[in-house]
Coordinates of C-alpha atoms in Angstrom, one line a residue:
Chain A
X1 CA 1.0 12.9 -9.5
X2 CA 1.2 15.1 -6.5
X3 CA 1.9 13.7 -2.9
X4 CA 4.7 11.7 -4.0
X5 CA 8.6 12.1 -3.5
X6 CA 10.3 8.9 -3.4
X7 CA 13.6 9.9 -5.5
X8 CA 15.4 6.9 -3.3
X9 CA 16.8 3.5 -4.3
X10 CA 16.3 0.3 -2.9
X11 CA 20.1 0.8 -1.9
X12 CA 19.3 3.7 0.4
X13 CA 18.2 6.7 -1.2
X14 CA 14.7 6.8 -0.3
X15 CA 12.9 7.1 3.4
X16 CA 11.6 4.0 3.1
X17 CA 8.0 4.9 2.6
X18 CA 6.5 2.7 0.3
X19 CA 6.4 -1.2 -0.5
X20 CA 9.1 -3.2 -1.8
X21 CA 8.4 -4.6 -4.7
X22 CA 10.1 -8.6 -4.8
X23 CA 10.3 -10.8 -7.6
X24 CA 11.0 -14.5 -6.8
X25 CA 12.8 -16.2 -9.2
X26 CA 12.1 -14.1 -12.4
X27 CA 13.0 -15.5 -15.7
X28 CA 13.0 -13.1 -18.5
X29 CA 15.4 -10.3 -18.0
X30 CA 13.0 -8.0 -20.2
X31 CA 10.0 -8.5 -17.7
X32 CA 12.3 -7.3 -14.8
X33 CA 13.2 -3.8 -16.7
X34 CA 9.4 -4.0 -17.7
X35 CA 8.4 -4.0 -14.2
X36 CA 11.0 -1.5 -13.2
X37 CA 9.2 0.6 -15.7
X38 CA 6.1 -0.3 -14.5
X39 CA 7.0 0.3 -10.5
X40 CA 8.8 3.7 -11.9
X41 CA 5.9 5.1 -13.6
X42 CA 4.1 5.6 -10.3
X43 CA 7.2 6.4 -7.8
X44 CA 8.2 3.0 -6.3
X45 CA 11.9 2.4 -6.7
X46 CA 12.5 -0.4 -4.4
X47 CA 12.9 -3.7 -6.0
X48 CA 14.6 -7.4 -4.9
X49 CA 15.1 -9.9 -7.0
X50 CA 15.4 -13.0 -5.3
X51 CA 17.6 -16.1 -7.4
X52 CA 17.0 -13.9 -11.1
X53 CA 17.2 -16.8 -13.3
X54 CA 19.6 -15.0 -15.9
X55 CA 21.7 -14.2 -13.0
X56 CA 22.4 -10.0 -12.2
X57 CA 23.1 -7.9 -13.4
X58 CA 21.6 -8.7 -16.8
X59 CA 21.6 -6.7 -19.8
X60 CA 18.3 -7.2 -21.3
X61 CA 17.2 -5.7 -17.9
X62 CA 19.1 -2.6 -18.4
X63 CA 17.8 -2.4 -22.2
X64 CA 14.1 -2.6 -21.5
X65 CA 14.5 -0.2 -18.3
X66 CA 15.8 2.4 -20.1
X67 CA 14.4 5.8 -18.4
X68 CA 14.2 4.1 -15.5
X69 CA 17.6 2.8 -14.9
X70 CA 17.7 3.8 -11.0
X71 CA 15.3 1.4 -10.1
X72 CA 17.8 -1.4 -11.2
X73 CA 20.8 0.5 -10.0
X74 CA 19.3 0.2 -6.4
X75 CA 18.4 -3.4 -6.9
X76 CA 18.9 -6.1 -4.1
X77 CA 19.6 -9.9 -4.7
X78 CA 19.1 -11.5 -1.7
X79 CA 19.2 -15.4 -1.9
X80 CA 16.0 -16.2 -0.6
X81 CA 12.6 -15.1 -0.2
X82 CA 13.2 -15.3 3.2
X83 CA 15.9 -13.4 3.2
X84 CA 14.5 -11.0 0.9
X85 CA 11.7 -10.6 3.3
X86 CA 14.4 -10.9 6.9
X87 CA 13.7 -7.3 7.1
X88 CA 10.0 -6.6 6.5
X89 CA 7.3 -6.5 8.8
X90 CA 4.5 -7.4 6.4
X91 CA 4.8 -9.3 2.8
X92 CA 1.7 -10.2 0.3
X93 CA 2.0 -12.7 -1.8
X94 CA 0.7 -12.0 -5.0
X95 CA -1.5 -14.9 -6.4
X96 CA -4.0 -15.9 -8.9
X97 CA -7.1 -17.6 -6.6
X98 CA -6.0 -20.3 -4.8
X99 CA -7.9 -22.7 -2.3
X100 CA -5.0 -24.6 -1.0
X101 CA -3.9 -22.7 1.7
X102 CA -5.9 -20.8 4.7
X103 CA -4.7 -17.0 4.2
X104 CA -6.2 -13.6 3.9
X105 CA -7.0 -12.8 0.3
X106 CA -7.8 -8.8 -0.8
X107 CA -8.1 -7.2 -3.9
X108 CA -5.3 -4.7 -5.0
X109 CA -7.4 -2.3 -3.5
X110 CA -7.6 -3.0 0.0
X111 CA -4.0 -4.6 -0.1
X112 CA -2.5 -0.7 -0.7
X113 CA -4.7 0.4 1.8
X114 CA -3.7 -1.6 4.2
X115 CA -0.1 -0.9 2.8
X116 CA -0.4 2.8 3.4
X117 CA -1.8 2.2 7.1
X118 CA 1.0 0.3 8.1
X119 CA 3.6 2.2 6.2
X120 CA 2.2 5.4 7.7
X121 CA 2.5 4.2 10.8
X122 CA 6.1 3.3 10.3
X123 CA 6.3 -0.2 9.6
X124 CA 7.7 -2.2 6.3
X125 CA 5.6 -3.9 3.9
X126 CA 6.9 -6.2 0.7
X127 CA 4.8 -7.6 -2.0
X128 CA 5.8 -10.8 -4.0
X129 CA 5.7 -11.9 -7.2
X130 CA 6.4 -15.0 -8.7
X131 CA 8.0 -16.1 -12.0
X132 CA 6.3 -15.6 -15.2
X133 CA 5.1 -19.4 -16.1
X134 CA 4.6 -21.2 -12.5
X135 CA 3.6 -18.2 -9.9
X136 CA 4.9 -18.2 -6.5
X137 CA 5.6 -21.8 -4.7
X138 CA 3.1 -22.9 -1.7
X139 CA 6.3 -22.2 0.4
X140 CA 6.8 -18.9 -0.6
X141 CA 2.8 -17.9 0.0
X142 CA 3.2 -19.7 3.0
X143 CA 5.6 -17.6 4.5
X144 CA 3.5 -14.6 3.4
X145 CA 1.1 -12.4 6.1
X146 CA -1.9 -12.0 3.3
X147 CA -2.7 -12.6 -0.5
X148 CA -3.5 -10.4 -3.1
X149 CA -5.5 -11.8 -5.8
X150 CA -6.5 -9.1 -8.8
X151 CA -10.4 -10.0 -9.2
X152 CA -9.5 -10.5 -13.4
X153 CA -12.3 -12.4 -16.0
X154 CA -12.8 -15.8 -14.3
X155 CA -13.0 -17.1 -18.2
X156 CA -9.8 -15.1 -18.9
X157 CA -6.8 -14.1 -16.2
X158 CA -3.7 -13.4 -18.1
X159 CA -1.8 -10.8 -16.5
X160 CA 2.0 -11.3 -17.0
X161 CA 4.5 -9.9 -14.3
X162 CA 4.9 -6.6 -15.4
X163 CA 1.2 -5.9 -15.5
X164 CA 0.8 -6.9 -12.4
X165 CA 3.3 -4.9 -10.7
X166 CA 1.3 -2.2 -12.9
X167 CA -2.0 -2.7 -11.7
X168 CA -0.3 -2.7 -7.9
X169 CA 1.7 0.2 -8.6
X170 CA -0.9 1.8 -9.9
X171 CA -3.0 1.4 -7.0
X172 CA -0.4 2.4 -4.6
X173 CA -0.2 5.9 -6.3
X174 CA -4.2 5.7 -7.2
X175 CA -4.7 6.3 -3.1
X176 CA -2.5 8.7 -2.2
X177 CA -2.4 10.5 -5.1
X178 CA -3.7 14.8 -4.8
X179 CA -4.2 15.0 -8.7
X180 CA -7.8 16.7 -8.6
X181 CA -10.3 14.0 -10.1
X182 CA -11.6 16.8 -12.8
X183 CA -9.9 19.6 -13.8
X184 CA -10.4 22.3 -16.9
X185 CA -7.0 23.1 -18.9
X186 CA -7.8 26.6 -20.2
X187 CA -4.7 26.9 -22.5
X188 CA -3.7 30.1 -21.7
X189 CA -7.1 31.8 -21.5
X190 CA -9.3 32.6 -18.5
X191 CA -12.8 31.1 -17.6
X192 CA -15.5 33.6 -19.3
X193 CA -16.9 35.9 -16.7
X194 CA -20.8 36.3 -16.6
X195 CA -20.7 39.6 -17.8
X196 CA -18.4 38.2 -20.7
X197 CA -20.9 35.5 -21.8
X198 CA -24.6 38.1 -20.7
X199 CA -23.0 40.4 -23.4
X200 CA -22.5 37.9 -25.9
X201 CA -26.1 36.3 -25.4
X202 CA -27.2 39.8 -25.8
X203 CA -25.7 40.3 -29.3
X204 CA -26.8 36.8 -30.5
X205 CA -30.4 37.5 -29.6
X206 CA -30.4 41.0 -31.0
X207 CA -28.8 39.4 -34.3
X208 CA -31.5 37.1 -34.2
X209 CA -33.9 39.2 -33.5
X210 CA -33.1 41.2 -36.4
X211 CA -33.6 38.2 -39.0
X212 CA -37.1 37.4 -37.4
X213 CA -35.6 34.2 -35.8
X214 CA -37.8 34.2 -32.8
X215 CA -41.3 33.4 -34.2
X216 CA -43.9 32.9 -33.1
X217 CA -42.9 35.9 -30.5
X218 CA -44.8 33.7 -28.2
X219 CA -42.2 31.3 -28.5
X220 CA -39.6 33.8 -28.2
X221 CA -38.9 33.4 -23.9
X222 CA -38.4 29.8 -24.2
X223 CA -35.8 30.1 -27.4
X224 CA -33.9 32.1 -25.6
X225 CA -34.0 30.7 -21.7
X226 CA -32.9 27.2 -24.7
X227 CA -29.5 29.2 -26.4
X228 CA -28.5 31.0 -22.8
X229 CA -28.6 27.5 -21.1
X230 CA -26.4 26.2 -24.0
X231 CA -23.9 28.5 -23.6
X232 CA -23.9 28.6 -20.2
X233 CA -23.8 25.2 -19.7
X234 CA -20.5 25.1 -21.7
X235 CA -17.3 26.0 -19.7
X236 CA -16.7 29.3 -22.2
X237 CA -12.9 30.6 -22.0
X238 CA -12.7 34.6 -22.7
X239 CA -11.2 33.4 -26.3
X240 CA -13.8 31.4 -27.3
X241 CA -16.6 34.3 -26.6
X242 CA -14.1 36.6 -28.6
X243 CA -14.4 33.9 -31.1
X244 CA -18.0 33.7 -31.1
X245 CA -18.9 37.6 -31.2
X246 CA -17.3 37.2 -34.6
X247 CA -19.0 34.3 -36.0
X248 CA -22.3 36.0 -35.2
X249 CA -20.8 38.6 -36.5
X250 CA -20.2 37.4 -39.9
X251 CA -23.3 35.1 -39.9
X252 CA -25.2 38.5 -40.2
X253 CA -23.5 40.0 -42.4
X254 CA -26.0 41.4 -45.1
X255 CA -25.3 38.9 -48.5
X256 CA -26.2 41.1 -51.6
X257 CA -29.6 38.8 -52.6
X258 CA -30.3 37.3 -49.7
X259 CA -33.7 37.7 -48.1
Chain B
X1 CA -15.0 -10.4 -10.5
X2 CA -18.1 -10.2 -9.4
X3 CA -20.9 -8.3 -11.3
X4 CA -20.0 -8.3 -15.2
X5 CA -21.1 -10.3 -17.6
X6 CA -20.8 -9.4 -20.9
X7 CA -19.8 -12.0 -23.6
X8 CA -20.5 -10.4 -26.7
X9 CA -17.9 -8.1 -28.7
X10 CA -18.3 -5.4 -30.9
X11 CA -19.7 -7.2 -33.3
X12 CA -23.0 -7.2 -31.9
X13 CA -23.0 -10.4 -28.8
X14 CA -23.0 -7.8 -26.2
X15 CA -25.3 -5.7 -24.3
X16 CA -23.3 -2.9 -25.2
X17 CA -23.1 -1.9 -21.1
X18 CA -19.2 -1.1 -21.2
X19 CA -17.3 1.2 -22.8
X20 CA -15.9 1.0 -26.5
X21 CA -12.1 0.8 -26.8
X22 CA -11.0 2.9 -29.8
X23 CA -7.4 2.4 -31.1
X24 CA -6.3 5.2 -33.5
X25 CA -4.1 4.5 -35.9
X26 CA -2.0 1.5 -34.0
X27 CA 1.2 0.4 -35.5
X28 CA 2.5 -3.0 -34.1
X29 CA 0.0 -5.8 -34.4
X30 CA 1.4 -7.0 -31.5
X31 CA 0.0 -4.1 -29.7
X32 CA -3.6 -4.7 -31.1
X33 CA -3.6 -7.9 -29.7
X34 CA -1.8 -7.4 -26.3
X35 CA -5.0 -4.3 -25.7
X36 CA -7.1 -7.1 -26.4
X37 CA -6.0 -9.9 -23.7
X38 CA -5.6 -6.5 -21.8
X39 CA -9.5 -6.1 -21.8
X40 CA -10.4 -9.2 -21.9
X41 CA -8.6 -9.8 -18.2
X42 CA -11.4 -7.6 -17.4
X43 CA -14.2 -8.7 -19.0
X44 CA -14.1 -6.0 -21.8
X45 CA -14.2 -6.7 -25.7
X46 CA -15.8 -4.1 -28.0
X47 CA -12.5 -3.0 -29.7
X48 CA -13.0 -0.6 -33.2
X49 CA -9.0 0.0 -35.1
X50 CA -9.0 3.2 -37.3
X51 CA -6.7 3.1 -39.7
X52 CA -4.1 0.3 -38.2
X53 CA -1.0 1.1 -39.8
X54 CA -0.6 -2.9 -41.1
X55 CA -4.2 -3.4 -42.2
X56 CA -6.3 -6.0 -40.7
X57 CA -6.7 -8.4 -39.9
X58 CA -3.4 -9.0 -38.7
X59 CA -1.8 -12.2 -37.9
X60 CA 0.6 -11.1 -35.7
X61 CA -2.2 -9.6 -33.2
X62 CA -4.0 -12.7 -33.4
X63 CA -0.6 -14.6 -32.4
X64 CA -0.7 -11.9 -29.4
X65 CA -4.2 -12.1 -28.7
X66 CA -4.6 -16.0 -27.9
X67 CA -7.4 -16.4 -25.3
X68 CA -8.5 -13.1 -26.1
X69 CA -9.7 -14.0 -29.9
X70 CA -13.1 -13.0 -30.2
X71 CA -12.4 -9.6 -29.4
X72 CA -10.4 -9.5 -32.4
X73 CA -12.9 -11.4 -33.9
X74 CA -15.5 -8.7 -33.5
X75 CA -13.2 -5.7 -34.2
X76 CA -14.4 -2.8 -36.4
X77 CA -12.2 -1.3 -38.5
X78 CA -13.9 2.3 -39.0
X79 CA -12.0 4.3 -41.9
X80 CA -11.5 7.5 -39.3
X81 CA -11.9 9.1 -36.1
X82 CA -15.0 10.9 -36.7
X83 CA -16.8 7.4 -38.2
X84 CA -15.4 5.5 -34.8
X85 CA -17.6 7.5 -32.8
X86 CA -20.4 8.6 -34.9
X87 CA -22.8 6.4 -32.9
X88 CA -21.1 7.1 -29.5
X89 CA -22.3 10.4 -27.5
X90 CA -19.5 10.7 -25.1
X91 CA -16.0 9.9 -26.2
X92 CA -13.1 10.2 -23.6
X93 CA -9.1 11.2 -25.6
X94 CA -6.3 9.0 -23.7
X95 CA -3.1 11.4 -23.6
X96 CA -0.6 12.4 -21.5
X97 CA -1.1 16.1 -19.2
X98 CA -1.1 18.7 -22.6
X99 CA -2.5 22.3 -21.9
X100 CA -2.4 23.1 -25.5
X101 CA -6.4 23.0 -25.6
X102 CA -8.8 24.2 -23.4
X103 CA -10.7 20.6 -22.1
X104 CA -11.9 18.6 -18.8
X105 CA -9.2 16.7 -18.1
X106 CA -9.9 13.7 -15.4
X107 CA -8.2 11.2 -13.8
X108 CA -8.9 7.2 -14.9
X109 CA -10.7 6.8 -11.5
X110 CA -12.8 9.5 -12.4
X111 CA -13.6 8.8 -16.5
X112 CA -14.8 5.2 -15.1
X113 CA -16.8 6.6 -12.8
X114 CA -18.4 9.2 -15.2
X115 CA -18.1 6.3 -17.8
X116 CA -20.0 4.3 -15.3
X117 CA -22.9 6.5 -14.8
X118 CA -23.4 7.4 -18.5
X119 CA -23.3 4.0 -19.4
X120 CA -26.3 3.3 -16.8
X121 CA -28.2 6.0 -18.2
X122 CA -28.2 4.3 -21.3
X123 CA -25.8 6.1 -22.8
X124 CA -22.9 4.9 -25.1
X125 CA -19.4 6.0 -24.1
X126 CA -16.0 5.5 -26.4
X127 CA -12.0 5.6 -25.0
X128 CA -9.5 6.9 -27.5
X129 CA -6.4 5.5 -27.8
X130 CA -3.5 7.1 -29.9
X131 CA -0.5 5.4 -32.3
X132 CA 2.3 3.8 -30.0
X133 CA 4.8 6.7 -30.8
X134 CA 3.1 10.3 -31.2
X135 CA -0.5 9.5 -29.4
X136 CA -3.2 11.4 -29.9
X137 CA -3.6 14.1 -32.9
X138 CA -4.7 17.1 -31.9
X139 CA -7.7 16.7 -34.1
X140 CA -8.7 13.9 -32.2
X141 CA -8.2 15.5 -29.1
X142 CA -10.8 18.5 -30.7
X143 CA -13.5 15.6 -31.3
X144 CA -13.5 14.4 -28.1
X145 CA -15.2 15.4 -25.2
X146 CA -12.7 15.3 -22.5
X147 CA -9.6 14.1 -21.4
X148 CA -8.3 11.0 -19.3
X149 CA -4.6 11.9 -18.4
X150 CA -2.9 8.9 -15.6
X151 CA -0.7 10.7 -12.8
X152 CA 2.3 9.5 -13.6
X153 CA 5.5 10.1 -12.2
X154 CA 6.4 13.7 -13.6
X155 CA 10.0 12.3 -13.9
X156 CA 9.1 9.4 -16.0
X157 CA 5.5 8.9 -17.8
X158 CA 5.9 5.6 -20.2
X159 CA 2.9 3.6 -19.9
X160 CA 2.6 2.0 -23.6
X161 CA -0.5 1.2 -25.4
X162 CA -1.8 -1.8 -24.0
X163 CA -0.8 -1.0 -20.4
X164 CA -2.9 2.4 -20.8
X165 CA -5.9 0.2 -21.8
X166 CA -5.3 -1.9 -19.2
X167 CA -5.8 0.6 -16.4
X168 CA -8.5 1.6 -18.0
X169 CA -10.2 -1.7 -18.1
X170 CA -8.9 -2.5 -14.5
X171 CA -11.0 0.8 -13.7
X172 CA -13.6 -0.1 -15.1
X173 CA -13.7 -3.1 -13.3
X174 CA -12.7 -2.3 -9.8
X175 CA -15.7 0.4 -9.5
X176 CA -18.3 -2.3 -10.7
X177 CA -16.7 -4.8 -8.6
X178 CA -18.7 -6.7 -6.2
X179 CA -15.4 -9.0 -4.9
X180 CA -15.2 -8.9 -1.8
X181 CA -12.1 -6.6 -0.7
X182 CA -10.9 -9.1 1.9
X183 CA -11.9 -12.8 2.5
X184 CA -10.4 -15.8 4.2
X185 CA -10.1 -18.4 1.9
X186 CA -10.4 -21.5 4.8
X187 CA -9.1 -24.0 2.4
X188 CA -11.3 -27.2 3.0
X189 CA -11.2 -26.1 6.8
X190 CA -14.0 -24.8 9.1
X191 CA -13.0 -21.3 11.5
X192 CA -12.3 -22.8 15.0
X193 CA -15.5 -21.9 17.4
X194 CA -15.0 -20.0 20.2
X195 CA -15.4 -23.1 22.4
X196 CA -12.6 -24.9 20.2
X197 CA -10.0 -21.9 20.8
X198 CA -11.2 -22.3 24.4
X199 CA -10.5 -25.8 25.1
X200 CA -7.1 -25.1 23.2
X201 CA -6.3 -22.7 25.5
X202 CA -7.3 -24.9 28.9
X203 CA -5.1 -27.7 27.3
X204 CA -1.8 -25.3 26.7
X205 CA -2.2 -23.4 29.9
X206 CA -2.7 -26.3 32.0
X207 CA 0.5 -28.1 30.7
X208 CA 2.7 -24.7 31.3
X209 CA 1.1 -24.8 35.2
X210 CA 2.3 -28.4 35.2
X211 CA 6.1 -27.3 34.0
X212 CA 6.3 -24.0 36.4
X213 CA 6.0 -21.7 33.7
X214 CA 4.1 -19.5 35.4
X215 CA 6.7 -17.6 37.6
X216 CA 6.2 -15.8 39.7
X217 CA 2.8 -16.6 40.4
X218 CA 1.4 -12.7 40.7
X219 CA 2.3 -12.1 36.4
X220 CA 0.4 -15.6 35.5
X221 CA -3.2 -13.5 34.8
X222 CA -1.1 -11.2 32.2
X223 CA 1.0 -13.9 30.8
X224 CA -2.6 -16.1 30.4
X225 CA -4.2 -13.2 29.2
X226 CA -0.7 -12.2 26.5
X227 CA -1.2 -16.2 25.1
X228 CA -5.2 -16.0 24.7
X229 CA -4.6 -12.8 22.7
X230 CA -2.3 -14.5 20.6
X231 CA -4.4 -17.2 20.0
X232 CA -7.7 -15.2 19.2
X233 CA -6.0 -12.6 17.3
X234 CA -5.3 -15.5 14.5
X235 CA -8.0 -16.4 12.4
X236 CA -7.9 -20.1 13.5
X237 CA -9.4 -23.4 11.8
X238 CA -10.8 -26.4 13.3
X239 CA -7.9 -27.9 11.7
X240 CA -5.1 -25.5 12.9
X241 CA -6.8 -26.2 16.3
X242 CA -6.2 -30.2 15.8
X243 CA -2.6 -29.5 15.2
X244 CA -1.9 -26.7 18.4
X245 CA -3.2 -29.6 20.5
X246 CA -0.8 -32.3 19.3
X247 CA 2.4 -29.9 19.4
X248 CA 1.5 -29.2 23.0
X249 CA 1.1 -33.1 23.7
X250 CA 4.4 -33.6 22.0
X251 CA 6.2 -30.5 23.9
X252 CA 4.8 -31.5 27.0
X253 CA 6.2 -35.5 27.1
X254 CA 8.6 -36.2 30.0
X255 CA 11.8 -36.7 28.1
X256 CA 14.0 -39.1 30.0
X257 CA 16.9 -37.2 31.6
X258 CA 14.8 -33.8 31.4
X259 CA 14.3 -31.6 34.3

């Protein structure tokens, strides 16, 4: 993941520069070091927990966050959610689909880019998520600037509270991340130069040539325009040509008996 | 979500237009089933186990997997890798960044959308997924075609089994999706007409010029123009506008006493 520094805390570390993540009345501790995990995995580190029900700190937290203890280190507890939201200039609510109130609803995706757009232009941005059985209170999405609903099976929507900080942190990385969509690992060895794979296609085809492979002769152009595509079509590595000269190599190797 | 339908699994209900999720070698049951609700949030269900470590079926997946059944139902269990994708042409290896062997590696936005265009092509496509501990073998890595690898956090890569396949399947999804990426959901309620906001607007301005508001007299075009701008920057309802027109009647009573 390339583009992405946060090494701060909640409690002051970082510059601020990415949501804060706020859970409203979580139950389980496990699902609050599960979404510290989840938030961690892709950068975020700034996480509220608003009335825990468990109380904080709480142990089972700790034990499932292992790796990413930080994240609950830096933890706030305000009372509230609107005290957990006093600061911020923007909160989502997150939400399965809900008719009941008139609000903005996006998908994950345009929530984060709306996220980055106001972050990057300096102001604060929160996203809520309720507790694991009920969801967040009317109240709570009341008091919220937009929705984010994740567009799941309409037969099937079961994504817990970690997940869902997942999938959201996931998209916050996904759009600011540099990573190059598709990339070759060579694994130590360098890209096969053309010269590198010509000279190889030439001692194929004179191996060939030599067993009577190529027949009819008219045939020959097109048998050969068919193996130099293959091989050129393949991303070769200077090893694997070394490789190949010496399976053609022993493939032609004279058997005592054979024709 | 917009766009999908496919209700059949892997054992044959579907059109086969998604990709097929492979899980190599899993250990807890609990796992099995959590991948399955995992694809099935996104409409996904052709699951095939190699070897899982507690043979199958497996009641405690099916405990996990509640709501999500008939993927499990139509599970394959495939003795090995190399039978799993026999009738598959392209078949993407789910590990974490590894420059140990000389393959594309792409990101998860980038497999769906290769995933994507295959599929459309009429093409079949597989996603493997390694054992919860060690991942991927190497061998299985060989076999495949190329890599997915998610930009985690350098400091701290721990997605586990099922959250892996659920980026994957949320992938999937988003790129196929046809939900719109921001709506107003108007709740019952019409958006307030321009003539509505308009008449609104006469009503609260012309109690203010009653109470002096106005002053001095020379600011009352910007302060006008400052309240319109509020009130048709808001994406207003008939029924907001019902409301705004009763808490300016109640504002504007005389109260005894009052200046």
């Amino acid at each position: 993941m390339a583009g992405t520094d946060h090494s701060g805390g909640e409690s002051g570390r970082g510059d601020g520069a990415e949501p804060v993540f706020i859970l409203v009345a979580p139950q389980m501790g496990e699902n609050i070091g599960a979404t510290a995990r989840a938030m961690w995995n892709f950068g975020l580190d700034r996480l509220r927990l608003v009335a825990p029900r468990d109380g904080w700190p709480n142990p089972r937290a700790e034990a499932m966050a292992s790796g990413a203890a930080h994240v609950l280190d830096g933890v706030s507890v305000p009372e509230t959610t609107l005290d957990a939201r006093a600061d911020l200039g923007f909160v989502f609510a997150t939400t399965a689909r809900d008719r009941s109130l008139t609000k903005e609803v996006m998908t994950p995706e345009r929530a984060m880019a709306e996220a980055r757009a106001m972050i990057a232009a300096g102001e604060s941005v929160g996203i809520l998520f309720g507790p694991e059985r009920a969801g967040l209170e009317n109240a709570d999405i009341v008091r919220a600037n937009a929705v984010i609903s994740v567009p799941v099976n309409p037969a099937f929507g079961s994504l817990n509270l970690a997940q869902s900080a997942l999938l959201l942190a996931y998209e916050w990385m996904r759009q600011g991340d540099a990573t190059p969509p598709s990339s070759y690992v060579m694994a130590g060895a360098e890209r096969a130069t053309g010269i590198e794979v010509e000279k190889f296609l030439d001692h194929l085809v004179g191996r060939l040539d030599a067993t009577g492979f190529f027949f009819p002769e008219h045939k020959r152009p097109h048998m050969v325009a068919v193996l130099e595509n293959l091989f050129r079509r393949a991303p070769l590595t200077d090893a694997d040509i070394r490789v190949l000269h010496g399976v053609v190599r022993a493939l032609a190797v004279k058997v005592p008996g054979r024709k």
